[in-house]
Structure formats: structure tokens, C-alpha cells
């Protein structure tokens, strides 16, 4: 099962349940689905999809979860990056992943932009971008909406380990491997 299908199944089985909480803010699975679908459409509209890597440099928040869902729905590979990492490490991860875009928030956008080099950086809380996204459809993203076909062998996400040499090493999880990861997490 592909990651976007797993996300849809969460909405179908628990749509009104709380999906994510940050302080006094929360989103149900249905609300998370709607906002992340808009963001996925925004990404797709910029040509982002399967085969592309998108750095997600957003501190833990509602926005971080929403952005991960959006990237997954677009079919692109999400690459989570802690914006608090040293600039050299972020630069390496951005370059090594082959990222075509970095998503972040205004509070750390400058730091991320300095480390991202020539990779475009977008703050998901920037008013003009939010206005663009709010004008897009919140209906679920279908295979026909994506810029390219999403296959089980495509990368769902890429995380970086510290590496035994001290240099970060990218580890890719394909869509084919997502089901096992999710099943293990549910059991845990």
C-alpha cells in the first residue's frame, strides 16, 4: 500500500478523531486531510511529484505534520531536517538528497535559506503563499492529479542517520516498505 493510501485510510477510519495537537490547537484527521490536500495541490502545481525530494525543515508543530502529509500526497519524497542542525549538516542533507524544494516556517526561514543554497525555500506560514493554498481544492489528491505516476518502489521518505563516520547517511523508505513500518508502529 502506498503512503497516500494509508493516509486516506486514517481519514476513513477515524475522520473526526484528533490527529494532531499542539498546545491549544488541534486538527482532526478530516481537517488535516483537507489542508494537506490543498498543500499537495500547491506542490503539484509547481511540478513536484514522484521522484522529487522535498526538504521539510519545520519545527514540531501542526504545520510539520501537515507538510509531511502534503509532500506524501504529492508523491514526492519528504526529507525531514531539523532546522536547529548545524548549517554544514543541513547543507549536506539538502545537497545529498537532491531536494528540489525546502518547506519551512518564517521563524527559521532565513537559517534554512542560508543552508539550502540554490534550492528554493518556501515558508508555509507566509501570507501570500497561504492565500494561494487556501484557493485550492481540498478534495483528496488522486493518481490523475499527480505530475507523474507513483509506484511502490518510489521513495516515500528519506531520513539521515548520524553515520558511523560522523557524516550523515541517507536512508530511504520506499512506498513498498511503508506498510510494514506502519504495522509495526500500530502494534508498538
PDB file of C-alpha atoms in Angstrom:
ATOM      1  CA  UNK A   1       0.000   0.000   0.000  1.00  0.00           C
ATOM      2  CA  UNK A   2       1.316   3.452  -0.900  1.00  0.00           C
ATOM      3  CA  UNK A   3       1.706   6.095   1.813  1.00  0.00           C
ATOM      4  CA  UNK A   4      -1.052   8.378   0.428  1.00  0.00           C
ATOM      5  CA  UNK A   5      -3.451   5.400   0.577  1.00  0.00           C
ATOM      6  CA  UNK A   6      -2.532   4.821   4.224  1.00  0.00           C
ATOM      7  CA  UNK A   7      -3.273   8.468   4.974  1.00  0.00           C
ATOM      8  CA  UNK A   8      -6.675   8.175   3.299  1.00  0.00           C
ATOM      9  CA  UNK A   9      -7.431   5.058   5.347  1.00  0.00           C
ATOM     10  CA  UNK A  10      -6.730   7.016   8.560  1.00  0.00           C
ATOM     11  CA  UNK A  11      -9.268   9.633   7.473  1.00  0.00           C
ATOM     12  CA  UNK A  12     -11.819   6.994   6.512  1.00  0.00           C
ATOM     13  CA  UNK A  13     -11.490   5.078   9.780  1.00  0.00           C
ATOM     14  CA  UNK A  14     -11.169   8.000  12.217  1.00  0.00           C
ATOM     15  CA  UNK A  15     -12.088  11.195  10.340  1.00  0.00           C
ATOM     16  CA  UNK A  16     -13.374  13.175  13.294  1.00  0.00           C
ATOM     17  CA  UNK A  17     -10.791  11.910  15.793  1.00  0.00           C
ATOM     18  CA  UNK A  18      -7.977  14.222  16.818  1.00  0.00           C
ATOM     19  CA  UNK A  19      -4.960  13.622  14.588  1.00  0.00           C
ATOM     20  CA  UNK A  20      -2.510  16.158  15.955  1.00  0.00           C
ATOM     21  CA  UNK A  21      -2.358  18.547  18.916  1.00  0.00           C
ATOM     22  CA  UNK A  22      -0.076  21.491  19.566  1.00  0.00           C
ATOM     23  CA  UNK A  23      -0.856  23.468  22.690  1.00  0.00           C
ATOM     24  CA  UNK A  24      -4.428  24.697  22.363  1.00  0.00           C
ATOM     25  CA  UNK A  25      -4.576  23.941  18.620  1.00  0.00           C
ATOM     26  CA  UNK A  26      -5.663  20.634  17.149  1.00  0.00           C
ATOM     27  CA  UNK A  27      -6.739  19.118  13.854  1.00  0.00           C
ATOM     28  CA  UNK A  28      -8.965  16.122  13.229  1.00  0.00           C
ATOM     29  CA  UNK A  29      -7.903  13.628  10.587  1.00  0.00           C
ATOM     30  CA  UNK A  30     -10.532  15.120   8.264  1.00  0.00           C
ATOM     31  CA  UNK A  31      -9.200  18.666   8.801  1.00  0.00           C
ATOM     32  CA  UNK A  32      -5.611  17.513   8.372  1.00  0.00           C
ATOM     33  CA  UNK A  33      -6.624  15.734   5.174  1.00  0.00           C
ATOM     34  CA  UNK A  34      -8.269  18.862   3.757  1.00  0.00           C
ATOM     35  CA  UNK A  35      -5.430  21.276   4.478  1.00  0.00           C
ATOM     36  CA  UNK A  36      -2.728  18.821   3.385  1.00  0.00           C
ATOM     37  CA  UNK A  37      -4.615  18.155   0.124  1.00  0.00           C
ATOM     38  CA  UNK A  38      -4.561  21.885  -0.635  1.00  0.00           C
ATOM     39  CA  UNK A  39      -0.821  21.993   0.030  1.00  0.00           C
ATOM     40  CA  UNK A  40      -0.271  18.850  -2.073  1.00  0.00           C
ATOM     41  CA  UNK A  41      -2.088  20.559  -4.953  1.00  0.00           C
ATOM     42  CA  UNK A  42       0.131  23.618  -4.482  1.00  0.00           C
ATOM     43  CA  UNK A  43       3.223  21.376  -4.729  1.00  0.00           C
ATOM     44  CA  UNK A  44       1.840  19.523  -7.756  1.00  0.00           C
ATOM     45  CA  UNK A  45       1.097  22.880  -9.395  1.00  0.00           C
ATOM     46  CA  UNK A  46       4.813  23.620  -9.145  1.00  0.00           C
ATOM     47  CA  UNK A  47       5.724  20.339 -10.821  1.00  0.00           C
ATOM     48  CA  UNK A  48       6.655  18.486  -7.613  1.00  0.00           C
ATOM     49  CA  UNK A  49       5.841  14.798  -7.503  1.00  0.00           C
ATOM     50  CA  UNK A  50       7.164  11.237  -7.534  1.00  0.00           C
ATOM     51  CA  UNK A  51      10.919  11.165  -7.987  1.00  0.00           C
ATOM     52  CA  UNK A  52      11.413  14.577  -6.355  1.00  0.00           C
ATOM     53  CA  UNK A  53      12.746  15.157  -2.842  1.00  0.00           C
ATOM     54  CA  UNK A  54      11.333  17.927  -0.658  1.00  0.00           C
ATOM     55  CA  UNK A  55      13.142  19.028   2.482  1.00  0.00           C
ATOM     56  CA  UNK A  56      10.767  19.625   5.388  1.00  0.00           C
ATOM     57  CA  UNK A  57      12.553  21.921   7.841  1.00  0.00           C
ATOM     58  CA  UNK A  58       9.660  22.760  10.134  1.00  0.00           C
ATOM     59  CA  UNK A  59       9.944  22.557  13.934  1.00  0.00           C
ATOM     60  CA  UNK A  60       7.497  20.076  15.519  1.00  0.00           C
ATOM     61  CA  UNK A  61       4.053  21.594  15.152  1.00  0.00           C
ATOM     62  CA  UNK A  62       0.700  21.176  13.425  1.00  0.00           C
ATOM     63  CA  UNK A  63       2.398  22.624  10.358  1.00  0.00           C
ATOM     64  CA  UNK A  64       5.147  19.997  10.390  1.00  0.00           C
ATOM     65  CA  UNK A  65       2.607  17.164  10.281  1.00  0.00           C
ATOM     66  CA  UNK A  66       0.526  18.928   7.643  1.00  0.00           C
ATOM     67  CA  UNK A  67       3.565  19.492   5.418  1.00  0.00           C
ATOM     68  CA  UNK A  68       4.673  15.855   5.697  1.00  0.00           C
ATOM     69  CA  UNK A  69       1.180  14.723   4.674  1.00  0.00           C
ATOM     70  CA  UNK A  70       1.144  17.203   1.774  1.00  0.00           C
ATOM     71  CA  UNK A  71       4.502  16.062   0.414  1.00  0.00           C
ATOM     72  CA  UNK A  72       3.427  12.420   0.713  1.00  0.00           C
ATOM     73  CA  UNK A  73       0.171  13.122  -1.120  1.00  0.00           C
ATOM     74  CA  UNK A  74       2.039  14.848  -3.953  1.00  0.00           C
ATOM     75  CA  UNK A  75       4.014  11.627  -4.341  1.00  0.00           C
ATOM     76  CA  UNK A  76       7.336  13.345  -3.625  1.00  0.00           C
ATOM     77  CA  UNK A  77       9.857  12.083  -1.068  1.00  0.00           C
ATOM     78  CA  UNK A  78       9.890  14.009   2.193  1.00  0.00           C
ATOM     79  CA  UNK A  79      13.237  14.638   3.814  1.00  0.00           C
ATOM     80  CA  UNK A  80      12.787  15.793   7.427  1.00  0.00           C
ATOM     81  CA  UNK A  81      15.537  18.179   8.509  1.00  0.00           C
ATOM     82  CA  UNK A  82      15.819  19.754  11.947  1.00  0.00           C
ATOM     83  CA  UNK A  83      16.374  23.477  11.293  1.00  0.00           C
ATOM     84  CA  UNK A  84      18.406  23.548  14.502  1.00  0.00           C
ATOM     85  CA  UNK A  85      21.115  21.338  12.998  1.00  0.00           C
ATOM     86  CA  UNK A  86      24.452  22.970  12.184  1.00  0.00           C
ATOM     87  CA  UNK A  87      24.386  24.706   8.778  1.00  0.00           C
ATOM     88  CA  UNK A  88      27.006  22.318   7.347  1.00  0.00           C
ATOM     89  CA  UNK A  89      24.835  19.309   8.182  1.00  0.00           C
ATOM     90  CA  UNK A  90      21.724  20.893   6.654  1.00  0.00           C
ATOM     91  CA  UNK A  91      23.704  21.886   3.533  1.00  0.00           C
ATOM     92  CA  UNK A  92      24.927  18.311   3.152  1.00  0.00           C
ATOM     93  CA  UNK A  93      21.439  16.823   3.610  1.00  0.00           C
ATOM     94  CA  UNK A  94      19.847  19.225   1.128  1.00  0.00           C
ATOM     95  CA  UNK A  95      22.526  18.570  -1.492  1.00  0.00           C
ATOM     96  CA  UNK A  96      22.782  14.814  -0.901  1.00  0.00           C
ATOM     97  CA  UNK A  97      19.007  14.291  -1.076  1.00  0.00           C
ATOM     98  CA  UNK A  98      18.762  16.129  -4.395  1.00  0.00           C
ATOM     99  CA  UNK A  99      15.945  18.248  -2.986  1.00  0.00           C
ATOM    100  CA  UNK A 100      14.036  20.401  -5.459  1.00  0.00           C
ATOM    101  CA  UNK A 101      12.350  22.470  -2.728  1.00  0.00           C
ATOM    102  CA  UNK A 102      12.589  23.154   1.001  1.00  0.00           C
ATOM    103  CA  UNK A 103       9.484  23.879   3.069  1.00  0.00           C
ATOM    104  CA  UNK A 104       9.830  25.679   6.378  1.00  0.00           C
ATOM    105  CA  UNK A 105       8.195  28.367   8.548  1.00  0.00           C
ATOM    106  CA  UNK A 106       9.012  32.068   8.816  1.00  0.00           C
ATOM    107  CA  UNK A 107      10.698  31.777  12.206  1.00  0.00           C
ATOM    108  CA  UNK A 108      13.527  29.663  10.746  1.00  0.00           C
ATOM    109  CA  UNK A 109      13.272  30.518   7.028  1.00  0.00           C
ATOM    110  CA  UNK A 110      16.453  32.605   6.956  1.00  0.00           C
ATOM    111  CA  UNK A 111      18.526  29.856   8.566  1.00  0.00           C
ATOM    112  CA  UNK A 112      17.092  27.255   6.181  1.00  0.00           C
ATOM    113  CA  UNK A 113      17.601  29.508   3.139  1.00  0.00           C
ATOM    114  CA  UNK A 114      21.261  30.065   4.031  1.00  0.00           C
ATOM    115  CA  UNK A 115      21.826  26.307   4.265  1.00  0.00           C
ATOM    116  CA  UNK A 116      19.701  25.379   1.235  1.00  0.00           C
ATOM    117  CA  UNK A 117      21.910  27.138  -1.291  1.00  0.00           C
ATOM    118  CA  UNK A 118      20.180  27.305  -4.662  1.00  0.00           C
ATOM    119  CA  UNK A 119      17.226  25.145  -3.581  1.00  0.00           C
ATOM    120  CA  UNK A 120      14.066  27.295  -3.349  1.00  0.00           C
ATOM    121  CA  UNK A 121      12.789  27.767   0.213  1.00  0.00           C
ATOM    122  CA  UNK A 122       9.117  28.418   0.962  1.00  0.00           C
ATOM    123  CA  UNK A 123       7.702  29.394   4.353  1.00  0.00           C
ATOM    124  CA  UNK A 124       4.335  27.662   4.695  1.00  0.00           C
ATOM    125  CA  UNK A 125       3.087  30.416   7.005  1.00  0.00           C
ATOM    126  CA  UNK A 126       3.899  33.272   4.600  1.00  0.00           C
ATOM    127  CA  UNK A 127       0.621  35.142   3.987  1.00  0.00           C
ATOM    128  CA  UNK A 128       0.863  35.302   0.196  1.00  0.00           C
ATOM    129  CA  UNK A 129       1.568  31.563  -0.047  1.00  0.00           C
ATOM    130  CA  UNK A 130      -1.197  30.710   2.439  1.00  0.00           C
ATOM    131  CA  UNK A 131      -3.633  32.761   0.325  1.00  0.00           C
ATOM    132  CA  UNK A 132      -2.659  30.786  -2.789  1.00  0.00           C
ATOM    133  CA  UNK A 133      -3.129  27.482  -0.989  1.00  0.00           C
ATOM    134  CA  UNK A 134      -6.483  28.435   0.528  1.00  0.00           C
ATOM    135  CA  UNK A 135      -7.833  28.946  -3.001  1.00  0.00           C
ATOM    136  CA  UNK A 136      -7.119  25.332  -3.980  1.00  0.00           C
ATOM    137  CA  UNK A 137      -9.417  22.332  -3.716  1.00  0.00           C
ATOM    138  CA  UNK A 138      -9.358  20.284  -0.531  1.00  0.00           C
ATOM    139  CA  UNK A 139     -10.688  17.169  -2.260  1.00  0.00           C
ATOM    140  CA  UNK A 140      -8.431  14.109  -1.975  1.00  0.00           C
ATOM    141  CA  UNK A 141      -5.480  14.002  -4.360  1.00  0.00           C
ATOM    142  CA  UNK A 142      -5.870  11.227  -6.936  1.00  0.00           C
ATOM    143  CA  UNK A 143      -3.402   9.433  -9.167  1.00  0.00           C
ATOM    144  CA  UNK A 144      -4.601  11.597 -12.063  1.00  0.00           C
ATOM    145  CA  UNK A 145      -3.699  14.777 -10.150  1.00  0.00           C
ATOM    146  CA  UNK A 146      -0.001  13.946  -9.714  1.00  0.00           C
ATOM    147  CA  UNK A 147       2.654  15.069 -12.170  1.00  0.00           C
ATOM    148  CA  UNK A 148       3.950  11.511 -12.586  1.00  0.00           C
ATOM    149  CA  UNK A 149       2.802   8.018 -11.703  1.00  0.00           C
ATOM    150  CA  UNK A 150       3.502   6.940  -8.112  1.00  0.00           C
ATOM    151  CA  UNK A 151       4.909   3.408  -7.873  1.00  0.00           C
ATOM    152  CA  UNK A 152       5.587   1.112  -4.870  1.00  0.00           C
ATOM    153  CA  UNK A 153       9.349   1.332  -5.495  1.00  0.00           C
ATOM    154  CA  UNK A 154       9.338   5.146  -5.277  1.00  0.00           C
ATOM    155  CA  UNK A 155      10.809   6.707  -2.155  1.00  0.00           C
ATOM    156  CA  UNK A 156       8.251   7.794   0.463  1.00  0.00           C
ATOM    157  CA  UNK A 157      10.775   9.420   2.803  1.00  0.00           C
ATOM    158  CA  UNK A 158      14.473   9.766   3.369  1.00  0.00           C
ATOM    159  CA  UNK A 159      15.971  10.215   6.815  1.00  0.00           C
ATOM    160  CA  UNK A 160      19.558  10.881   7.720  1.00  0.00           C
ATOM    161  CA  UNK A 161      21.392   8.932  10.381  1.00  0.00           C
ATOM    162  CA  UNK A 162      24.464  10.266  12.115  1.00  0.00           C
ATOM    163  CA  UNK A 163      26.565   7.744  10.224  1.00  0.00           C
ATOM    164  CA  UNK A 164      29.394   5.717  11.729  1.00  0.00           C
ATOM    165  CA  UNK A 165      31.905   8.065  10.090  1.00  0.00           C
ATOM    166  CA  UNK A 166      30.258  11.173  11.524  1.00  0.00           C
ATOM    167  CA  UNK A 167      28.910  12.084   8.103  1.00  0.00           C
ATOM    168  CA  UNK A 168      25.103  11.811   7.740  1.00  0.00           C
ATOM    169  CA  UNK A 169      23.851   8.864   5.699  1.00  0.00           C
ATOM    170  CA  UNK A 170      20.535   8.950   3.880  1.00  0.00           C
ATOM    171  CA  UNK A 171      18.206   6.006   4.424  1.00  0.00           C
ATOM    172  CA  UNK A 172      15.315   5.691   2.002  1.00  0.00           C
ATOM    173  CA  UNK A 173      11.985   4.029   2.796  1.00  0.00           C
ATOM    174  CA  UNK A 174      10.029   3.119  -0.318  1.00  0.00           C
ATOM    175  CA  UNK A 175       6.269   3.058  -0.543  1.00  0.00           C
ATOM    176  CA  UNK A 176       6.526  -0.746  -0.682  1.00  0.00           C
ATOM    177  CA  UNK A 177       8.147  -0.678   2.768  1.00  0.00           C
ATOM    178  CA  UNK A 178       5.710   1.748   4.384  1.00  0.00           C
ATOM    179  CA  UNK A 179       3.043  -0.831   5.211  1.00  0.00           C
ATOM    180  CA  UNK A 180       5.424  -2.834   7.397  1.00  0.00           C
ATOM    181  CA  UNK A 181       6.639   0.290   9.202  1.00  0.00           C
ATOM    182  CA  UNK A 182       3.069   1.409   9.904  1.00  0.00           C
ATOM    183  CA  UNK A 183       2.005  -2.059  11.071  1.00  0.00           C
ATOM    184  CA  UNK A 184       4.948  -2.209  13.466  1.00  0.00           C
ATOM    185  CA  UNK A 185       4.148   1.251  14.846  1.00  0.00           C
ATOM    186  CA  UNK A 186       0.487   0.361  15.359  1.00  0.00           C
ATOM    187  CA  UNK A 187       1.496  -2.781  17.235  1.00  0.00           C
ATOM    188  CA  UNK A 188       4.011  -0.835  19.329  1.00  0.00           C
TER     189      UNK A 188
END
